[in-house]
């Protein structure tokens, strides 16, 4: 079986495993107070060109979204997101679980436009009944989006500006950020750090066993954050599991090379799909590709290729996702070419 | 100033006040264990033709919606509602506050169609990722709706059927039910009780100082409900405030006569609006009327008539609400005719 | 049956009912934006000698405790209370429902000592694991306490000082405050306002049908408080129900006279109990009296006097409460003398 | 520096790391639907002699406690625990965060007695005000306790009986269970499974990088449990991280041998402490040892041995914890002997 269903079907990048093995018998303090965690903070401050960034390492994406949103919002506030945003669709109500409404707006290829956000905010405050409504207290975007698309610098500037105008934070879900940096013309990390208030480097989908590195960029990490993390059930006793992995990820250009590799594989994948006449659901410049496939074709693929069901397209067709990652090999691609 | 802004701008119907005065010096047990509460339960079992109905008296509508939804849903479930439903728009996130997502569907004149609900449920269970999504655990409708419209018996039958098919309760918000029963061809109370799993008789908008009477119709009141009520901060020490009022409301046909009176006033109001050439936003058979008014006209009205802003229609026009109630007098109507 | 079981078994003081009747047909804005609410704010600013006090009217005590505590605490904070405090015992977990732990300390006759609070706080911050614990974020006291006892000015000063030292608010639950002001040497209202950060005037137990008037004394009412109230399901559409009653309560010395009357009745009650040889559980200077009664005596009383079970004393004895109130008459007292 | 501060200061047991390395390039389904997870379920059914056991793998202890307690309790229920229980002291209010009160009872060397639980439950239901109180809905014990002590089979039988009598589950926190099985006369796994309704095998403290294996023993895993896990932010995309580790842990007697090794080291540690005249705070048969040390001695130790502060004993003395684990070597013990 060829694995193109997602970017987390293998274990960890060998360099990551190696780091775990090497550090295994060091006696380290728990709960994130080990020197590796400090080291990651320094690495990310530099990478982000943001000397006052505060960094917290967490285990998974939904956990991270829940924690960041719940701790930055006031109780009477909700979070604006595209209706396709992960927090609005596939997190089992983890945001509502902590008391906050997800305020959804229409999307364009998975993206939220500054214009839509601006209208929503203007109309909210113009509505004389707004004290009976959920205050919009944050804007959430994912980059790459759930459809693999990317915001341009101009788009992020515009979102940042509207958030500043209303004094609400802009939060960027970077679960797949590694695969969003290597694309042609993609926004770089210091720019992301400058234009957002908080974002994270996804590790789970970039070759770690688990882990997401949250960066508060504006000296805005909520007070007693470690206690918030504990209260949410998200504090690991062996914080080293996260810090050792992330230290290795951000060393020697591994993070960047993982991104580049996956996108090279994705370019080949796109070429094959194009050559074979597959129909793209939309144009994605990153590691996730969405195609519209007839249900008969799907049944054939089932035997040889693992893919992700995305959504029903019509009665005869389905949208599926094929994804590359740090672990996709040239042999995988070549084998896929034979099958498709 | 003429008061047509809503149906709760006066105090209580004189018969209600009278009941409070008459019973004032009776020594009564607290927290809903007084004989008046028992009496109301008997009245409602008869009115609903539902001998096993369980009745709880609460103070306000949002409180009632929050309690019913939170106690009937499992933690991983959300509630389906029209996007215009009160719980989705004007309750400040009270449902999300208790951990549940409001799953909104498009509306038709404020109503939710069985077809839309059926599609949503079918698609949810067909989606292979649904264990990562919020389970739809209840259907919420308001009757009359936020736009004054009413469900037909066929529409309720269809909603009831789909809910039964998926084994989820149908909850009817009857904040304005008094004004939904007197309309021509309106569904009667025993039918409502038969087709829903839980609903309430709004008192606040039907001439009480406060109060909503919740009826669980299928022997389905959550266990230890009084403790749930207390835990939500909703249990009154002087439960008599609610029970004495409701007993009077359901005596001697007062509830029905309040409904009829308000609808007679509404018919006159509609006639005046029609005669004067006002444009209706939609056709409402109940006590709330929505009209589209130019912003200049609004400025004139401001001095003489209290109305409710509903929503912006376009840059030059606004949708406003005019409402009648138990307290609207013929003199009010006549005075309004002069002004409009 | 004589009613001494509590201070909320009758309806409302006649002057309160009268105010509801008189104002009944005024058309008033909803949700607390009526002029009566403004009036109550002015009354309380004066009564408290606190020109910047912010006032919110709510319906019941548990609701008020839940709202004040939940909105003033950070999510990682809990509230310190005596183990006998109402929030720790008889509110069905309403505080935990909103995510906050009640941190209980031993009591002395229902009171919390500044010394106990100071030790707790000092030990908390001295514990190197405290970031894994619930931060103490507020001190809650009731005055009178659940046992009818009162804090002295010195005791309140000491509690206030320790709260200031740790920058956490002191919250005084005044559900029975009316009966705590009339006692000999009792702390007066301006002093309470000066020494606490937030407190409330209980109305339910002082002759209203319902209602608690919350006073934030230090310009510290949480932002968008009305939205918090709505989100908790606690906002009344007919805010007038609360404001009209409170305006009448704080007019013409009614509030003070209600307190004085109940304490005069309580003094007579204590005299009778003493004369008849009853054993007091503790010395209470307010309207609640706790006595230890043999179970045989209780069975006799059952037929003629309503009292409250408080707790089991031993296998043969029970602690019961007898309470006077605004509604206790000389005839009630005289009849009780005959029975005991 | 010698590491005796806890049992989680090293990485993972080499056999665990090896399993991660070996399986690294297998393409596996996410979210716990991989074959390793199935395998662990089979292993635990056998180990527990409980063919219908349901198993879920989670990441950390607080997360596990929060999830199990929140999903098994009704909203109006709290959990009974010893006042020294981890959920009552060092989880930052994670239980209250999900709306549930921790109902604490006095402990004996960290243990909860069936007698204390029985009294509490009997008094609760005898109290006529109990519908205004938090219902006791579960009993939580840790085994070994926070003080390293163990329940006997008789003690567990008694607790189980009282739980059954009130139809509430008995939940055993086995964060350190590995070290509780190897002690002389310790209760075995099938007995634990028989006497509890849910318990877990702690992995984090038994040589995994992270992981806790929850076992519902009575066909009582809450419906849609994976959705609960997701909603709490606790579902790992790479579920393999947990399942691969646990499969290795329960293979070839590794789990048992880890326990035995740590207890052998602990026996030597106790001997040294005894020989050197240290004063034990209590008698612990497991891997955690608590001693009372003068503050001067502590300052000396600081340079050479990592230990855990437990609590202040008096002004001159402190209770500290020394712990052994899978990673403690004979060389560590020998070196410690030289220092103490």
mmCIF file with all atom_site columns, C-alpha atoms in Angstrom, chain A residues 30-136:
data_model
loop_
_atom_site.group_PDB
_atom_site.id
_atom_site.type_symbol
_atom_site.label_atom_id
_atom_site.label_alt_id
_atom_site.label_comp_id
_atom_site.label_asym_id
_atom_site.label_entity_id
_atom_site.label_seq_id
_atom_site.pdbx_PDB_ins_code
_atom_site.Cartn_x
_atom_site.Cartn_y
_atom_site.Cartn_z
_atom_site.occupancy
_atom_site.B_iso_or_equiv
_atom_site.pdbx_formal_charge
_atom_site.auth_seq_id
_atom_site.auth_comp_id
_atom_site.auth_asym_id
_atom_site.auth_atom_id
_atom_site.pdbx_PDB_model_num
ATOM 1   C CA . UNK A 1 30  ? 10.116  17.907 34.011 1.00 0.00 ? 30  UNK A CA 1
ATOM 2   C CA . UNK A 1 31  ? 7.198   20.020 32.776 1.00 0.00 ? 31  UNK A CA 1
ATOM 3   C CA . UNK A 1 32  ? 9.154   22.098 30.287 1.00 0.00 ? 32  UNK A CA 1
ATOM 4   C CA . UNK A 1 33  ? 11.833  23.431 32.597 1.00 0.00 ? 33  UNK A CA 1
ATOM 5   C CA . UNK A 1 34  ? 14.651  21.530 30.909 1.00 0.00 ? 34  UNK A CA 1
ATOM 6   C CA . UNK A 1 35  ? 17.492  23.263 28.996 1.00 0.00 ? 35  UNK A CA 1
ATOM 7   C CA . UNK A 1 36  ? 16.265  21.881 25.652 1.00 0.00 ? 36  UNK A CA 1
ATOM 8   C CA . UNK A 1 37  ? 13.118  23.925 26.011 1.00 0.00 ? 37  UNK A CA 1
ATOM 9   C CA . UNK A 1 38  ? 15.203  27.037 26.619 1.00 0.00 ? 38  UNK A CA 1
ATOM 10  C CA . UNK A 1 39  ? 17.232  26.173 23.584 1.00 0.00 ? 39  UNK A CA 1
ATOM 11  C CA . UNK A 1 40  ? 14.128  25.913 21.408 1.00 0.00 ? 40  UNK A CA 1
ATOM 12  C CA . UNK A 1 41  ? 12.978  29.283 22.664 1.00 0.00 ? 41  UNK A CA 1
ATOM 13  C CA . UNK A 1 42  ? 16.278  30.792 21.574 1.00 0.00 ? 42  UNK A CA 1
ATOM 14  C CA . UNK A 1 43  ? 16.117  29.029 18.208 1.00 0.00 ? 43  UNK A CA 1
ATOM 15  C CA . UNK A 1 44  ? 12.628  30.329 17.543 1.00 0.00 ? 44  UNK A CA 1
ATOM 16  C CA . UNK A 1 45  ? 13.382  33.867 18.666 1.00 0.00 ? 45  UNK A CA 1
ATOM 17  C CA . UNK A 1 46  ? 16.116  33.905 16.088 1.00 0.00 ? 46  UNK A CA 1
ATOM 18  C CA . UNK A 1 47  ? 14.152  32.153 13.367 1.00 0.00 ? 47  UNK A CA 1
ATOM 19  C CA . UNK A 1 48  ? 11.278  34.583 13.902 1.00 0.00 ? 48  UNK A CA 1
ATOM 20  C CA . UNK A 1 49  ? 13.550  37.576 14.258 1.00 0.00 ? 49  UNK A CA 1
ATOM 21  C CA . UNK A 1 50  ? 11.522  38.312 17.326 1.00 0.00 ? 50  UNK A CA 1
ATOM 22  C CA . UNK A 1 51  ? 13.747  38.594 20.406 1.00 0.00 ? 51  UNK A CA 1
ATOM 23  C CA . UNK A 1 52  ? 10.890  38.822 22.850 1.00 0.00 ? 52  UNK A CA 1
ATOM 24  C CA . UNK A 1 53  ? 8.904   35.867 21.549 1.00 0.00 ? 53  UNK A CA 1
ATOM 25  C CA . UNK A 1 54  ? 7.576   33.490 24.202 1.00 0.00 ? 54  UNK A CA 1
ATOM 26  C CA . UNK A 1 55  ? 7.497   29.816 23.281 1.00 0.00 ? 55  UNK A CA 1
ATOM 27  C CA . UNK A 1 56  ? 5.451   26.920 24.678 1.00 0.00 ? 56  UNK A CA 1
ATOM 28  C CA . UNK A 1 57  ? 5.655   23.349 23.433 1.00 0.00 ? 57  UNK A CA 1
ATOM 29  C CA . UNK A 1 58  ? 2.453   21.364 23.274 1.00 0.00 ? 58  UNK A CA 1
ATOM 30  C CA . UNK A 1 59  ? 1.497   17.912 22.047 1.00 0.00 ? 59  UNK A CA 1
ATOM 31  C CA . UNK A 1 60  ? -1.177  18.226 19.351 1.00 0.00 ? 60  UNK A CA 1
ATOM 32  C CA . UNK A 1 61  ? -2.982  20.647 17.093 1.00 0.00 ? 61  UNK A CA 1
ATOM 33  C CA . UNK A 1 62  ? -6.479  20.593 18.556 1.00 0.00 ? 62  UNK A CA 1
ATOM 34  C CA . UNK A 1 63  ? -4.994  20.907 22.028 1.00 0.00 ? 63  UNK A CA 1
ATOM 35  C CA . UNK A 1 64  ? -2.978  23.898 20.858 1.00 0.00 ? 64  UNK A CA 1
ATOM 36  C CA . UNK A 1 65  ? -5.905  25.598 19.176 1.00 0.00 ? 65  UNK A CA 1
ATOM 37  C CA . UNK A 1 66  ? -8.077  25.049 22.238 1.00 0.00 ? 66  UNK A CA 1
ATOM 38  C CA . UNK A 1 67  ? -5.475  26.396 24.641 1.00 0.00 ? 67  UNK A CA 1
ATOM 39  C CA . UNK A 1 68  ? -4.483  29.457 22.645 1.00 0.00 ? 68  UNK A CA 1
ATOM 40  C CA . UNK A 1 69  ? -8.055  30.442 21.883 1.00 0.00 ? 69  UNK A CA 1
ATOM 41  C CA . UNK A 1 70  ? -9.413  29.772 25.353 1.00 0.00 ? 70  UNK A CA 1
ATOM 42  C CA . UNK A 1 71  ? -6.636  31.627 27.136 1.00 0.00 ? 71  UNK A CA 1
ATOM 43  C CA . UNK A 1 72  ? -6.549  34.672 24.874 1.00 0.00 ? 72  UNK A CA 1
ATOM 44  C CA . UNK A 1 73  ? -10.296 35.231 24.674 1.00 0.00 ? 73  UNK A CA 1
ATOM 45  C CA . UNK A 1 74  ? -12.468 36.817 27.318 1.00 0.00 ? 74  UNK A CA 1
ATOM 46  C CA . UNK A 1 75  ? -15.365 34.523 28.297 1.00 0.00 ? 75  UNK A CA 1
ATOM 47  C CA . UNK A 1 76  ? -17.863 36.580 26.283 1.00 0.00 ? 76  UNK A CA 1
ATOM 48  C CA . UNK A 1 77  ? -15.756 36.455 23.144 1.00 0.00 ? 77  UNK A CA 1
ATOM 49  C CA . UNK A 1 78  ? -15.736 34.069 20.187 1.00 0.00 ? 78  UNK A CA 1
ATOM 50  C CA . UNK A 1 79  ? -13.217 33.465 17.444 1.00 0.00 ? 79  UNK A CA 1
ATOM 51  C CA . UNK A 1 80  ? -13.727 34.362 13.794 1.00 0.00 ? 80  UNK A CA 1
ATOM 52  C CA . UNK A 1 81  ? -12.753 31.593 11.373 1.00 0.00 ? 81  UNK A CA 1
ATOM 53  C CA . UNK A 1 82  ? -13.408 30.479 7.830  1.00 0.00 ? 82  UNK A CA 1
ATOM 54  C CA . UNK A 1 83  ? -16.288 28.020 7.711  1.00 0.00 ? 83  UNK A CA 1
ATOM 55  C CA . UNK A 1 84  ? -13.724 25.485 6.491  1.00 0.00 ? 84  UNK A CA 1
ATOM 56  C CA . UNK A 1 85  ? -11.338 26.187 9.385  1.00 0.00 ? 85  UNK A CA 1
ATOM 57  C CA . UNK A 1 86  ? -10.198 23.150 11.313 1.00 0.00 ? 86  UNK A CA 1
ATOM 58  C CA . UNK A 1 87  ? -11.571 24.548 14.571 1.00 0.00 ? 87  UNK A CA 1
ATOM 59  C CA . UNK A 1 88  ? -14.981 24.943 12.917 1.00 0.00 ? 88  UNK A CA 1
ATOM 60  C CA . UNK A 1 89  ? -15.197 21.493 11.413 1.00 0.00 ? 89  UNK A CA 1
ATOM 61  C CA . UNK A 1 90  ? -12.944 18.701 12.654 1.00 0.00 ? 90  UNK A CA 1
ATOM 62  C CA . UNK A 1 91  ? -12.134 19.366 16.272 1.00 0.00 ? 91  UNK A CA 1
ATOM 63  C CA . UNK A 1 92  ? -15.262 17.819 17.760 1.00 0.00 ? 92  UNK A CA 1
ATOM 64  C CA . UNK A 1 93  ? -16.310 21.101 19.344 1.00 0.00 ? 93  UNK A CA 1
ATOM 65  C CA . UNK A 1 94  ? -13.095 21.515 21.337 1.00 0.00 ? 94  UNK A CA 1
ATOM 66  C CA . UNK A 1 95  ? -13.435 25.302 21.186 1.00 0.00 ? 95  UNK A CA 1
ATOM 67  C CA . UNK A 1 96  ? -17.049 25.295 22.340 1.00 0.00 ? 96  UNK A CA 1
ATOM 68  C CA . UNK A 1 97  ? -16.010 22.841 25.065 1.00 0.00 ? 97  UNK A CA 1
ATOM 69  C CA . UNK A 1 98  ? -14.122 25.737 26.640 1.00 0.00 ? 98  UNK A CA 1
ATOM 70  C CA . UNK A 1 99  ? -17.102 28.075 26.280 1.00 0.00 ? 99  UNK A CA 1
ATOM 71  C CA . UNK A 1 100 ? -16.326 29.956 23.084 1.00 0.00 ? 100 UNK A CA 1
ATOM 72  C CA . UNK A 1 101 ? -18.317 30.211 19.881 1.00 0.00 ? 101 UNK A CA 1
ATOM 73  C CA . UNK A 1 102 ? -16.619 29.844 16.520 1.00 0.00 ? 102 UNK A CA 1
ATOM 74  C CA . UNK A 1 103 ? -17.952 32.673 14.387 1.00 0.00 ? 103 UNK A CA 1
ATOM 75  C CA . UNK A 1 104 ? -17.732 31.374 10.832 1.00 0.00 ? 104 UNK A CA 1
ATOM 76  C CA . UNK A 1 105 ? -17.405 33.432 7.656  1.00 0.00 ? 105 UNK A CA 1
ATOM 77  C CA . UNK A 1 106 ? -17.392 32.264 4.037  1.00 0.00 ? 106 UNK A CA 1
ATOM 78  C CA . UNK A 1 107 ? -14.050 31.138 2.658  1.00 0.00 ? 107 UNK A CA 1
ATOM 79  C CA . UNK A 1 108 ? -12.247 31.422 -0.651 1.00 0.00 ? 108 UNK A CA 1
ATOM 80  C CA . UNK A 1 109 ? -10.250 28.243 -1.301 1.00 0.00 ? 109 UNK A CA 1
ATOM 81  C CA . UNK A 1 110 ? -10.001 27.821 2.451  1.00 0.00 ? 110 UNK A CA 1
ATOM 82  C CA . UNK A 1 111 ? -8.927  31.402 3.088  1.00 0.00 ? 111 UNK A CA 1
ATOM 83  C CA . UNK A 1 112 ? -10.579 34.155 5.061  1.00 0.00 ? 112 UNK A CA 1
ATOM 84  C CA . UNK A 1 113 ? -10.517 37.594 3.461  1.00 0.00 ? 113 UNK A CA 1
ATOM 85  C CA . UNK A 1 114 ? -9.721  40.762 5.351  1.00 0.00 ? 114 UNK A CA 1
ATOM 86  C CA . UNK A 1 115 ? -12.741 42.290 3.668  1.00 0.00 ? 115 UNK A CA 1
ATOM 87  C CA . UNK A 1 116 ? -15.108 39.691 5.075  1.00 0.00 ? 116 UNK A CA 1
ATOM 88  C CA . UNK A 1 117 ? -13.607 40.117 8.525  1.00 0.00 ? 117 UNK A CA 1
ATOM 89  C CA . UNK A 1 118 ? -13.819 43.904 8.323  1.00 0.00 ? 118 UNK A CA 1
ATOM 90  C CA . UNK A 1 119 ? -17.481 43.782 7.314  1.00 0.00 ? 119 UNK A CA 1
ATOM 91  C CA . UNK A 1 120 ? -18.316 41.384 10.082 1.00 0.00 ? 120 UNK A CA 1
ATOM 92  C CA . UNK A 1 121 ? -16.643 43.541 12.709 1.00 0.00 ? 121 UNK A CA 1
ATOM 93  C CA . UNK A 1 122 ? -18.164 46.769 11.412 1.00 0.00 ? 122 UNK A CA 1
ATOM 94  C CA . UNK A 1 123 ? -21.648 45.267 11.343 1.00 0.00 ? 123 UNK A CA 1
ATOM 95  C CA . UNK A 1 124 ? -21.257 43.766 14.772 1.00 0.00 ? 124 UNK A CA 1
ATOM 96  C CA . UNK A 1 125 ? -20.468 47.075 16.405 1.00 0.00 ? 125 UNK A CA 1
ATOM 97  C CA . UNK A 1 126 ? -23.105 48.879 14.349 1.00 0.00 ? 126 UNK A CA 1
ATOM 98  C CA . UNK A 1 127 ? -25.790 46.495 15.594 1.00 0.00 ? 127 UNK A CA 1
ATOM 99  C CA . UNK A 1 128 ? -27.456 48.111 18.589 1.00 0.00 ? 128 UNK A CA 1
ATOM 100 C CA . UNK A 1 129 ? -28.163 44.664 20.039 1.00 0.00 ? 129 UNK A CA 1
ATOM 101 C CA . UNK A 1 130 ? -24.538 43.581 20.044 1.00 0.00 ? 130 UNK A CA 1
ATOM 102 C CA . UNK A 1 131 ? -24.273 43.363 23.815 1.00 0.00 ? 131 UNK A CA 1
ATOM 103 C CA . UNK A 1 132 ? -26.611 40.353 23.468 1.00 0.00 ? 132 UNK A CA 1
ATOM 104 C CA . UNK A 1 133 ? -24.293 38.730 20.955 1.00 0.00 ? 133 UNK A CA 1
ATOM 105 C CA . UNK A 1 134 ? -20.934 36.970 21.076 1.00 0.00 ? 134 UNK A CA 1
ATOM 106 C CA . UNK A 1 135 ? -18.130 39.517 20.816 1.00 0.00 ? 135 UNK A CA 1
ATOM 107 C CA . UNK A 1 136 ? -15.625 38.732 18.076 1.00 0.00 ? 136 UNK A CA 1
#
